[in-house]
Amino acid sequence: MSDVSFLDWPFFDDGHREFAGAMDAWAAENLAHVSHADVDATCRDLVQRLGAGGWLAAAVADDAATLDVRRICLAREILARHSGLADFAFAMQGLGTASVALFGPAALRTRILPQARAGTRIAAFALSEPDAGSDVAAMTTTAVRVPGGWRIDGVKTWISNGGIADHYVVFARSGEAPGAKGLSAFFVEADTPGLTIADRIETIAPHPLATLRFEKCVVPDDCLLGVPGEGFKVAMTTLDIFRPSVGAAALGFARRALDEALHRATTRKMFGGVLADLQLTQAKLAEMALDVDSSALLVYRAAWAHDVQRRRITKEAAMAKLHATEAAQRVIDAAVQMFGGLGVASGNIVESLYRDVRALRIYEGASEVQKLIIARQMLVPR
Ligand SMILES: Cc1cc2nc3c(=O)[nH]c(=O)nc-3n(C[C@H](O)[C@H](O)[C@H](O)COP(=O)(O)OP(=O)(O)OC[C@H]3O[C@@H](n4cnc5c(N)ncnc54)[C@H](O)[C@@H]3O)c2cc1C
């Protein structure tokens, strides 16, 4: 049983506490046996089931006023504790719709957000390119005005849900100014002519992931999100909201690893007692608990500041993501160590957590990028 005493912290209200209890009960009942044999089929099924259960309402907001980042973070922490793929399926519905909810035209919002919330439309967010990952402003995918719309040409890679998504939020260079000031954001239906899946990507913790190619891919004017030239703002506003939630997912993985380590340490017989009798083990458990609680404090501080103080949380979001993902890696590594040989045996829960957590220190801004964001926020106060 996980420690849920953090729910008593003043960051939450009773609605959050009820939500967390209900979601944990649903996850325990529905996510005990998530298959990894065919991740496309599993993720489609998870999106559908999360939608049918009403849980995607927490991920897919209508607009800025209805965004509840604390609820998104609670959901991700709980889902990650039960199943990495379920967390992934939930998170992508939010990441792939927030730019529409915050910047899209009303007709588009009315058409697609209810479908994403119901789990009948799978969403994706396409920012990265082969030569523009951390350096977003180096993006070379172009968007050129044509009569009635925009023509998109270029390549996007590392796109989660690539291959199974029904739409992609795509960022491209529209050229109003050099660098980050000349980008725009677009909503692109997956079946738009000129958009193809160029390649599928396998990773150590498999989920649907692809490289997309855009060749003379024309989208209508009303697919523009925000105004031309402000695509970077659309992307960063969306990432500010979801970065604490990456920390929350890491926290869920870490909490699960700590639970598993506690169980193992108190049941594994050795040296005439159990592993937990040894003081080196106790020291490690204390460090793990400290990492978990400090991550939770930073994650929910960032989410609370967004929801309650109603302000940009660039620094707090970066701190939450940086600390929680790095800390989760330490906690999970310590759990693997406590399990001994079993810790690296395929199919063991801590072995899969070890693979699940790794990419979180890289995507949505690598740890080094988060450090720069935090420093710049202090050096240039806003
Ligand atoms: C599993 C997974 C899912 C993803 N899903 C998506 C998605 O859905 N949509 C999307 O658009 N992208 C997605 N990405 C892409 C992800 O955001 C990029 O991988 C990330 O931004 C890093 O870009 P890169 O891989 O090109 O690495 P690079 O930009 O080449 O960076 C390599 C490394 O350089 C280091 N580094 C970066 N900046 C600095 C610096 N200033 N100083 C020192 N060191 C630095 C970091 O350690 C970084 O990991 C995903 C990636 C992965 C692995």
GROMACS .gro file of C-alpha atoms and ligand atoms in nm:
model
  435
    1MET     CA    1   0.000   0.000   0.000
    2SER     CA    2   0.148   0.334  -0.103
    3ASP     CA    3   0.190   0.627   0.133
    4VAL     CA    4  -0.097   0.866   0.047
    5SER     CA    5  -0.036   1.107   0.335
    6PHE     CA    6   0.072   1.370   0.080
    7LEU     CA    7  -0.294   1.408  -0.013
    8ASP     CA    8  -0.341   1.592   0.319
    9TRP     CA    9  -0.102   1.866   0.206
   10PRO     CA   10  -0.263   2.208   0.159
   11PHE     CA   11  -0.199   2.198  -0.217
   12PHE     CA   12  -0.517   1.992  -0.260
   13ASP     CA   13  -0.888   2.034  -0.196
   14ASP     CA   14  -1.141   1.762  -0.116
   15GLY     CA   15  -1.223   1.723  -0.487
   16HIS     CA   16  -0.861   1.625  -0.554
   17ARG     CA   17  -0.860   1.379  -0.265
   18GLU     CA   18  -1.180   1.211  -0.387
   19PHE     CA   19  -1.045   1.201  -0.742
   20ALA     CA   20  -0.719   1.038  -0.628
   21GLY     CA   21  -0.898   0.773  -0.425
   22ALA     CA   22  -1.138   0.686  -0.705
   23MET     CA   23  -0.867   0.674  -0.969
   24ASP     CA   24  -0.643   0.454  -0.757
   25ALA     CA   25  -0.932   0.211  -0.704
   26TRP     CA   26  -1.007   0.208  -1.079
   27ALA     CA   27  -0.640   0.157  -1.165
   28ALA     CA   28  -0.602  -0.130  -0.915
   29GLU     CA   29  -0.902  -0.303  -1.073
   30ASN     CA   30  -0.825  -0.231  -1.438
   31LEU     CA   31  -0.449  -0.209  -1.481
   32ALA     CA   32  -0.316  -0.519  -1.310
   33HIS     CA   33  -0.244  -0.700  -1.638
   34VAL     CA   34  -0.157  -0.447  -1.910
   35SER     CA   35  -0.015  -0.633  -2.210
   36HIS     CA   36   0.306  -0.509  -2.373
   37ALA     CA   37   0.288  -0.756  -2.662
   38ASP     CA   38   0.132  -0.510  -2.909
   39VAL     CA   39   0.174  -0.155  -2.773
   40ASP     CA   40  -0.037   0.001  -3.051
   41ALA     CA   41  -0.336  -0.216  -2.965
   42THR     CA   42  -0.279  -0.174  -2.591
   43CYS     CA   43  -0.258   0.205  -2.614
   44ARG     CA   44  -0.571   0.227  -2.831
   45ASP     CA   45  -0.750   0.011  -2.576
   46LEU     CA   46  -0.619   0.215  -2.280
   47VAL     CA   47  -0.729   0.546  -2.437
   48GLN     CA   48  -1.072   0.399  -2.501
   49ARG     CA   49  -1.102   0.260  -2.146
   50LEU     CA   50  -0.969   0.578  -1.981
   51GLY     CA   51  -1.223   0.774  -2.188
   52ALA     CA   52  -1.512   0.542  -2.106
   53GLY     CA   53  -1.422   0.565  -1.737
   54GLY     CA   54  -1.438   0.946  -1.754
   55TRP     CA   55  -1.070   0.985  -1.655
   56LEU     CA   56  -0.964   1.171  -1.969
   57ALA     CA   57  -1.176   1.467  -1.857
   58ALA     CA   58  -0.884   1.539  -1.625
   59ALA     CA   59  -0.636   1.544  -1.916
   60VAL     CA   60  -0.838   1.729  -2.181
   61ALA     CA   61  -0.939   2.078  -2.070
   62ASP     CA   62  -1.185   2.303  -2.255
   63ASP     CA   63  -0.977   2.616  -2.207
   64ALA     CA   64  -0.726   2.778  -1.969
   65ALA     CA   65  -0.992   2.829  -1.701
   66THR     CA   66  -1.072   2.458  -1.679
   67LEU     CA   67  -0.712   2.335  -1.666
   68ASP     CA   68  -0.650   2.162  -1.332
   69VAL     CA   69  -0.279   2.078  -1.330
   70ARG     CA   70  -0.302   1.922  -0.982
   71ARG     CA   71  -0.557   1.673  -1.117
   72ILE     CA   72  -0.336   1.597  -1.420
   73CYS     CA   73  -0.039   1.536  -1.189
   74LEU     CA   74  -0.238   1.320  -0.947
   75ALA     CA   75  -0.368   1.112  -1.238
   76ARG     CA   76  -0.021   1.066  -1.384
   77GLU     CA   77   0.135   0.975  -1.051
   78ILE     CA   78  -0.136   0.716  -0.980
   79LEU     CA   79  -0.142   0.570  -1.332
   80ALA     CA   80   0.239   0.550  -1.348
   81ARG     CA   81   0.242   0.365  -1.016
   82HIS     CA   82   0.014   0.102  -1.174
   83SER     CA   83   0.117   0.103  -1.543
   84GLY     CA   84   0.361   0.309  -1.748
   85LEU     CA   85   0.157   0.260  -2.064
   86ALA     CA   86  -0.164   0.379  -1.896
   87ASP     CA   87   0.015   0.693  -1.781
   88PHE     CA   88   0.146   0.742  -2.135
   89ALA     CA   89  -0.201   0.700  -2.290
   90PHE     CA   90  -0.350   0.952  -2.045
   91ALA     CA   91  -0.070   1.208  -2.078
   92MET     CA   92  -0.070   1.216  -2.457
   93GLN     CA   93  -0.442   1.299  -2.469
   94GLY     CA   94  -0.357   1.611  -2.271
   95LEU     CA   95  -0.032   1.704  -2.445
   96GLY     CA   96  -0.190   1.654  -2.788
   97THR     CA   97  -0.496   1.872  -2.711
   98ALA     CA   98  -0.378   2.150  -2.477
   99SER     CA   99  -0.250   2.366  -2.765
  100VAL     CA  100  -0.595   2.335  -2.927
  101ALA     CA  101  -0.777   2.410  -2.601
  102LEU     CA  102  -0.562   2.716  -2.527
  103PHE     CA  103  -0.503   2.857  -2.876
  104GLY     CA  104  -0.742   2.686  -3.123
  105PRO     CA  105  -1.047   2.841  -3.288
  106ALA     CA  106  -1.380   2.774  -3.114
  107ALA     CA  107  -1.518   2.546  -3.388
  108LEU     CA  108  -1.212   2.322  -3.375
  109ARG     CA  109  -1.225   2.306  -2.995
  110THR     CA  110  -1.594   2.212  -3.002
  111ARG     CA  111  -1.532   1.941  -3.262
  112ILE     CA  112  -1.227   1.762  -3.131
  113LEU     CA  113  -1.200   1.811  -2.754
  114PRO     CA  114  -1.510   1.604  -2.663
  115GLN     CA  115  -1.380   1.321  -2.886
  116ALA     CA  116  -1.037   1.327  -2.719
  117ARG     CA  117  -1.206   1.329  -2.378
  118ALA     CA  118  -1.426   1.033  -2.470
  119GLY     CA  119  -1.122   0.837  -2.587
  120THR     CA  120  -1.249   0.815  -2.947
  121ARG     CA  121  -0.973   1.040  -3.084
  122ILE     CA  122  -0.604   0.979  -3.014
  123ALA     CA  123  -0.387   1.291  -2.987
  124ALA     CA  124  -0.018   1.367  -3.050
  125PHE     CA  125   0.225   1.659  -3.027
  126ALA     CA  126   0.489   1.697  -3.301
  127LEU     CA  127   0.765   1.942  -3.214
  128SER     CA  128   1.097   1.753  -3.241
  129GLU     CA  129   1.292   1.702  -3.562
  130PRO     CA  130   1.605   1.503  -3.650
  131ASP     CA  131   1.819   1.818  -3.614
  132ALA     CA  132   1.601   2.015  -3.373
  133GLY     CA  133   1.543   1.844  -3.038
  134SER     CA  134   1.676   2.049  -2.746
  135ASP     CA  135   1.735   2.333  -2.994
  136VAL     CA  136   1.371   2.386  -3.094
  137ALA     CA  137   1.451   2.708  -3.279
  138ALA     CA  138   1.663   2.510  -3.529
  139MET     CA  139   1.343   2.359  -3.671
  140THR     CA  140   1.336   2.334  -4.051
  141THR     CA  141   0.986   2.202  -4.123
  142THR     CA  142   0.818   2.482  -4.318
  143ALA     CA  143   0.465   2.617  -4.335
  144VAL     CA  144   0.394   2.832  -4.640
  145ARG     CA  145   0.070   3.019  -4.704
  146VAL     CA  146  -0.136   2.886  -4.996
  147PRO     CA  147  -0.488   2.993  -5.099
  148GLY     CA  148  -0.722   2.895  -4.812
  149GLY     CA  149  -0.456   2.745  -4.591
  150TRP     CA  150  -0.097   2.641  -4.529
  151ARG     CA  151   0.135   2.388  -4.695
  152ILE     CA  152   0.360   2.196  -4.456
  153ASP     CA  153   0.684   2.024  -4.566
  154GLY     CA  154   0.943   1.855  -4.345
  155VAL     CA  155   1.015   1.573  -4.101
  156LYS     CA  156   0.917   1.531  -3.735
  157THR     CA  157   1.066   1.255  -3.522
  158TRP     CA  158   1.026   1.096  -3.180
  159ILE     CA  159   0.653   1.160  -3.202
  160SER     CA  160   0.466   0.970  -2.932
  161ASN     CA  161   0.145   0.811  -3.058
  162GLY     CA  162   0.293   0.843  -3.408
  163GLY     CA  163   0.121   0.577  -3.617
  164ILE     CA  164  -0.192   0.548  -3.402
  165ALA     CA  165  -0.286   0.915  -3.353
  166ASP     CA  166  -0.595   1.064  -3.518
  167HIS     CA  167  -0.436   1.410  -3.522
  168TYR     CA  168  -0.102   1.582  -3.462
  169VAL     CA  169  -0.034   1.930  -3.324
  170VAL     CA  170   0.250   2.030  -3.557
  171PHE     CA  171   0.501   2.313  -3.526
  172ALA     CA  172   0.661   2.457  -3.840
  173ARG     CA  173   0.867   2.751  -3.958
  174SER     CA  174   0.635   3.012  -4.108
  175GLY     CA  175   0.913   3.269  -4.138
  176GLU     CA  176   0.775   3.588  -3.976
  177ALA     CA  177   1.115   3.635  -3.806
  178PRO     CA  178   1.434   3.432  -3.761
  179GLY     CA  179   1.468   3.161  -3.496
  180ALA     CA  180   1.199   3.097  -3.239
  181LYS     CA  181   0.995   3.400  -3.344
  182GLY     CA  182   0.917   3.259  -3.689
  183LEU     CA  183   0.726   2.943  -3.594
  184SER     CA  184   0.354   2.861  -3.610
  185ALA     CA  185   0.139   2.579  -3.471
  186PHE     CA  186  -0.113   2.373  -3.667
  187PHE     CA  187  -0.374   2.107  -3.607
  188VAL     CA  188  -0.326   1.830  -3.864
  189GLU     CA  189  -0.563   1.536  -3.907
  190ALA     CA  190  -0.365   1.212  -3.945
  191ASP     CA  191  -0.533   1.128  -4.277
  192THR     CA  192  -0.440   1.460  -4.441
  193PRO     CA  193  -0.285   1.387  -4.784
  194GLY     CA  194   0.092   1.445  -4.775
  195LEU     CA  195   0.135   1.324  -4.414
  196THR     CA  196   0.292   0.978  -4.387
  197ILE     CA  197   0.455   0.766  -4.120
  198ALA     CA  198   0.816   0.743  -4.242
  199ASP     CA  199   0.942   0.512  -3.969
  200ARG     CA  200   0.847   0.350  -3.639
  201ILE     CA  201   1.091   0.376  -3.346
  202GLU     CA  202   1.156   0.106  -3.085
  203THR     CA  203   1.279   0.212  -2.740
  204ILE     CA  204   1.375   0.040  -2.415
  205ALA     CA  205   1.024   0.102  -2.283
  206PRO     CA  206   0.817   0.055  -2.600
  207HIS     CA  207   0.520   0.277  -2.680
  208PRO     CA  208   0.384   0.402  -3.014
  209LEU     CA  209   0.658   0.630  -3.150
  210ALA     CA  210   0.725   0.740  -3.506
  211THR     CA  211   0.894   0.968  -3.754
  212LEU     CA  212   0.644   1.168  -3.964
  213ARG     CA  213   0.702   1.304  -4.312
  214PHE     CA  214   0.512   1.605  -4.448
  215GLU     CA  215   0.520   1.652  -4.827
  216LYS     CA  216   0.295   1.920  -4.973
  217CYS     CA  217   0.062   1.858  -4.681
  218VAL     CA  218  -0.206   2.129  -4.700
  219VAL     CA  219  -0.420   2.221  -4.399
  220PRO     CA  220  -0.702   2.477  -4.402
  221ASP     CA  221  -0.671   2.822  -4.240
  222ASP     CA  222  -0.883   2.725  -3.941
  223CYS     CA  223  -0.618   2.468  -3.841
  224LEU     CA  224  -0.381   2.744  -3.734
  225LEU     CA  225  -0.342   2.748  -3.353
  226GLY     CA  226  -0.280   3.099  -3.225
  227VAL     CA  227  -0.136   3.359  -3.459
  228PRO     CA  228   0.137   3.315  -3.723
  229GLY     CA  229   0.483   3.355  -3.570
  230GLU     CA  230   0.372   3.261  -3.218
  231GLY     CA  231   0.416   2.886  -3.246
  232PHE     CA  232   0.702   2.888  -2.998
  233LYS     CA  233   0.474   3.052  -2.741
  234VAL     CA  234   0.208   2.784  -2.809
  235ALA     CA  235   0.466   2.507  -2.759
  236MET     CA  236   0.621   2.653  -2.444
  237THR     CA  237   0.285   2.736  -2.282
  238THR     CA  238   0.177   2.376  -2.341
  239LEU     CA  239   0.507   2.236  -2.209
  240ASP     CA  240   0.491   2.458  -1.897
  241ILE     CA  241   0.162   2.286  -1.813
  242PHE     CA  242   0.282   1.933  -1.882
  243ARG     CA  243   0.636   1.948  -1.743
  244PRO     CA  244   0.525   1.912  -1.379
  245SER     CA  245   0.320   1.615  -1.493
  246VAL     CA  246   0.632   1.443  -1.632
  247GLY     CA  247   0.769   1.489  -1.280
  248ALA     CA  248   0.444   1.339  -1.147
  249ALA     CA  249   0.484   1.031  -1.368
  250ALA     CA  250   0.843   0.991  -1.245
  251LEU     CA  251   0.712   1.026  -0.890
  252GLY     CA  252   0.461   0.746  -0.954
  253PHE     CA  253   0.738   0.519  -1.083
  254ALA     CA  254   0.954   0.608  -0.781
  255ARG     CA  255   0.675   0.550  -0.531
  256ARG     CA  256   0.610   0.207  -0.681
  257ALA     CA  257   0.984   0.126  -0.663
  258LEU     CA  258   0.995   0.234  -0.298
  259ASP     CA  259   0.690   0.019  -0.217
  260GLU     CA  260   0.847  -0.280  -0.390
  261ALA     CA  261   1.183  -0.219  -0.218
  262LEU     CA  262   1.019  -0.196   0.125
  263HIS     CA  263   0.839  -0.524   0.066
  264ARG     CA  264   1.152  -0.695  -0.059
  265ALA     CA  265   1.370  -0.559   0.220
  266THR     CA  266   1.131  -0.675   0.490
  267THR     CA  267   1.081  -1.025   0.344
  268ARG     CA  268   1.419  -1.121   0.197
  269LYS     CA  269   1.594  -1.343   0.451
  270MET     CA  270   1.969  -1.303   0.489
  271PHE     CA  271   2.241  -1.311   0.756
  272GLY     CA  272   2.000  -1.455   1.011
  273GLY     CA  273   1.744  -1.177   0.967
  274VAL     CA  274   1.602  -0.981   0.675
  275LEU     CA  275   1.758  -0.729   0.436
  276ALA     CA  276   1.585  -0.439   0.616
  277ASP     CA  277   1.769  -0.521   0.942
  278LEU     CA  278   2.093  -0.401   0.785
  279GLN     CA  279   2.173  -0.038   0.850
  280LEU     CA  280   2.305   0.020   0.497
  281THR     CA  281   1.961  -0.084   0.373
  282GLN     CA  282   1.790   0.150   0.619
  283ALA     CA  283   2.006   0.439   0.502
  284LYS     CA  284   1.915   0.365   0.141
  285LEU     CA  285   1.543   0.345   0.224
  286ALA     CA  286   1.567   0.681   0.400
  287GLU     CA  287   1.732   0.839   0.094
  288MET     CA  288   1.462   0.693  -0.130
  289ALA     CA  289   1.183   0.830   0.091
  290LEU     CA  290   1.350   1.171   0.090
  291ASP     CA  291   1.372   1.168  -0.289
  292VAL     CA  292   1.005   1.070  -0.316
  293ASP     CA  293   0.878   1.338  -0.077
  294SER     CA  294   1.096   1.617  -0.217
  295SER     CA  295   0.974   1.529  -0.568
  296ALA     CA  296   0.612   1.534  -0.455
  297LEU     CA  297   0.660   1.874  -0.289
  298LEU     CA  298   0.808   2.025  -0.605
  299VAL     CA  299   0.556   1.865  -0.842
  300TYR     CA  300   0.250   1.970  -0.645
  301ARG     CA  301   0.395   2.314  -0.562
  302ALA     CA  302   0.425   2.380  -0.937
  303ALA     CA  303   0.074   2.249  -1.007
  304TRP     CA  304  -0.073   2.449  -0.718
  305ALA     CA  305   0.101   2.769  -0.831
  306HIS     CA  306  -0.052   2.724  -1.177
  307ASP     CA  307  -0.403   2.647  -1.055
  308VAL     CA  308  -0.433   2.876  -0.754
  309GLN     CA  309  -0.196   3.163  -0.823
  310ARG     CA  310  -0.295   3.163  -1.192
  311ARG     CA  311   0.048   3.249  -1.330
  312ARG     CA  312   0.316   3.115  -1.562
  313ILE     CA  313   0.515   2.851  -1.374
  314THR     CA  314   0.818   2.820  -1.599
  315LYS     CA  315   1.072   2.796  -1.314
  316GLU     CA  316   0.859   2.580  -1.084
  317ALA     CA  317   0.769   2.343  -1.370
  318ALA     CA  318   1.135   2.303  -1.470
  319MET     CA  319   1.238   2.240  -1.107
  320ALA     CA  320   0.965   1.979  -1.063
  321LYS     CA  321   1.054   1.797  -1.383
  322LEU     CA  322   1.430   1.811  -1.326
  323HIS     CA  323   1.426   1.698  -0.965
  324ALA     CA  324   1.152   1.436  -0.986
  325THR     CA  325   1.293   1.261  -1.292
  326GLU     CA  326   1.651   1.256  -1.162
  327ALA     CA  327   1.533   1.146  -0.816
  328ALA     CA  328   1.313   0.870  -0.961
  329GLN     CA  329   1.613   0.731  -1.149
  330ARG     CA  330   1.806   0.713  -0.818
  331VAL     CA  331   1.515   0.554  -0.629
  332ILE     CA  332   1.451   0.293  -0.896
  333ASP     CA  333   1.821   0.211  -0.929
  334ALA     CA  334   1.836   0.160  -0.551
  335ALA     CA  335   1.532  -0.070  -0.570
  336VAL     CA  336   1.695  -0.276  -0.846
  337GLN     CA  337   2.005  -0.307  -0.629
  338MET     CA  338   1.801  -0.428  -0.329
  339PHE     CA  339   1.637  -0.695  -0.542
  340GLY     CA  340   1.979  -0.835  -0.633
  341GLY     CA  341   1.970  -1.062  -0.940
  342LEU     CA  342   1.593  -1.047  -0.948
  343GLY     CA  343   1.617  -0.673  -1.003
  344VAL     CA  344   1.748  -0.721  -1.355
  345ALA     CA  345   1.536  -1.025  -1.443
  346SER     CA  346   1.304  -0.953  -1.735
  347GLY     CA  347   0.946  -0.922  -1.623
  348ASN     CA  348   1.030  -0.811  -1.269
  349ILE     CA  349   0.847  -0.488  -1.179
  350VAL     CA  350   1.162  -0.297  -1.079
  351GLU     CA  351   1.332  -0.404  -1.402
  352SER     CA  352   1.046  -0.255  -1.604
  353LEU     CA  353   1.043   0.062  -1.389
  354TYR     CA  354   1.417   0.095  -1.461
  355ARG     CA  355   1.341   0.101  -1.834
  356ASP     CA  356   1.021   0.308  -1.801
  357VAL     CA  357   1.183   0.600  -1.617
  358ARG     CA  358   1.487   0.658  -1.838
  359ALA     CA  359   1.334   0.861  -2.120
  360LEU     CA  360   1.171   1.105  -1.876
  361ARG     CA  361   1.508   1.272  -1.816
  362ILE     CA  362   1.531   1.338  -2.191
  363TYR     CA  363   1.190   1.426  -2.335
  364GLU     CA  364   0.996   1.752  -2.289
  365GLY     CA  365   1.337   1.911  -2.231
  366ALA     CA  366   1.640   1.716  -2.110
  367SER     CA  367   1.765   1.774  -1.754
  368GLU     CA  368   2.040   2.007  -1.880
  369VAL     CA  369   1.778   2.218  -2.057
  370GLN     CA  370   1.571   2.241  -1.736
  371LYS     CA  371   1.877   2.371  -1.549
  372LEU     CA  372   1.919   2.647  -1.808
  373ILE     CA  373   1.550   2.737  -1.785
  374ILE     CA  374   1.571   2.766  -1.405
  375ALA     CA  375   1.888   2.977  -1.418
  376ARG     CA  376   1.750   3.210  -1.686
  377GLN     CA  377   1.434   3.267  -1.486
  378MET     CA  378   1.648   3.388  -1.196
  379LEU     CA  379   1.887   3.593  -1.410
  380VAL     CA  380   1.606   3.765  -1.604
  381PRO     CA  381   1.327   3.811  -1.351
  382ARG     CA  382   0.980   3.840  -1.505
  383LIG     C1  383   1.048   0.824  -2.558
  383LIG     C2  384   1.046   0.960  -2.621
  383LIG     C3  385   0.925   1.021  -2.652
  383LIG     C4  386   0.921   1.146  -2.713
  383LIG     N1  387   0.802   1.201  -2.750
  383LIG     C5  388   0.799   1.320  -2.816
  383LIG     C6  389   0.675   1.376  -2.864
  383LIG     O1  390   0.567   1.320  -2.843
  383LIG     N2  391   0.681   1.492  -2.935
  383LIG     C7  392   0.796   1.557  -2.961
  383LIG     O2  393   0.792   1.660  -3.026
  383LIG     N3  394   0.915   1.507  -2.918
  383LIG     C8  395   0.919   1.391  -2.846
  383LIG     N4  396   1.039   1.338  -2.803
  383LIG     C9  397   1.162   1.407  -2.837
  383LIG    C10  398   1.230   1.471  -2.718
  383LIG     O3  399   1.161   1.584  -2.674
  383LIG    C11  400   1.376   1.497  -2.757
  383LIG     O4  401   1.439   1.370  -2.765
  383LIG    C12  402   1.448   1.589  -2.659
  383LIG     O5  403   1.399   1.719  -2.669
  383LIG    C13  404   1.599   1.588  -2.686
  383LIG     O6  405   1.623   1.612  -2.818
  383LIG     P1  406   1.725   1.516  -2.901
  383LIG     O7  407   1.683   1.376  -2.882
  383LIG     O8  408   1.734   1.568  -3.039
  383LIG     O9  409   1.862   1.534  -2.826
  383LIG     P2  410   1.967   1.654  -2.846
  383LIG    O10  411   1.895   1.783  -2.865
  383LIG    O11  412   2.065   1.612  -2.947
  383LIG    O12  413   2.034   1.658  -2.703
  383LIG    C14  414   2.119   1.550  -2.661
  383LIG    C15  415   2.161   1.575  -2.519
  383LIG    O13  416   2.235   1.693  -2.511
  383LIG    C16  417   2.226   1.742  -2.380
  383LIG     N5  418   2.198   1.887  -2.385
  383LIG    C17  419   2.094   1.948  -2.445
  383LIG     N6  420   2.101   2.080  -2.429
  383LIG    C18  421   2.217   2.103  -2.358
  383LIG    C19  422   2.283   2.219  -2.310
  383LIG     N7  423   2.231   2.340  -2.333
  383LIG     N8  424   2.399   2.204  -2.242
  383LIG    C20  425   2.453   2.082  -2.222
  383LIG     N9  426   2.393   1.969  -2.264
  383LIG    C21  427   2.279   1.979  -2.331
  383LIG    C22  428   2.116   1.666  -2.308
  383LIG    O14  429   2.171   1.570  -2.220
  383LIG    C23  430   2.044   1.597  -2.421
  383LIG    O15  431   1.983   1.476  -2.382
  383LIG    C24  432   1.043   1.213  -2.739
  383LIG    C25  433   1.164   1.154  -2.706
  383LIG    C26  434   1.167   1.029  -2.647
  383LIG    C27  435   1.301   0.967  -2.614
   0.00000   0.00000   0.00000
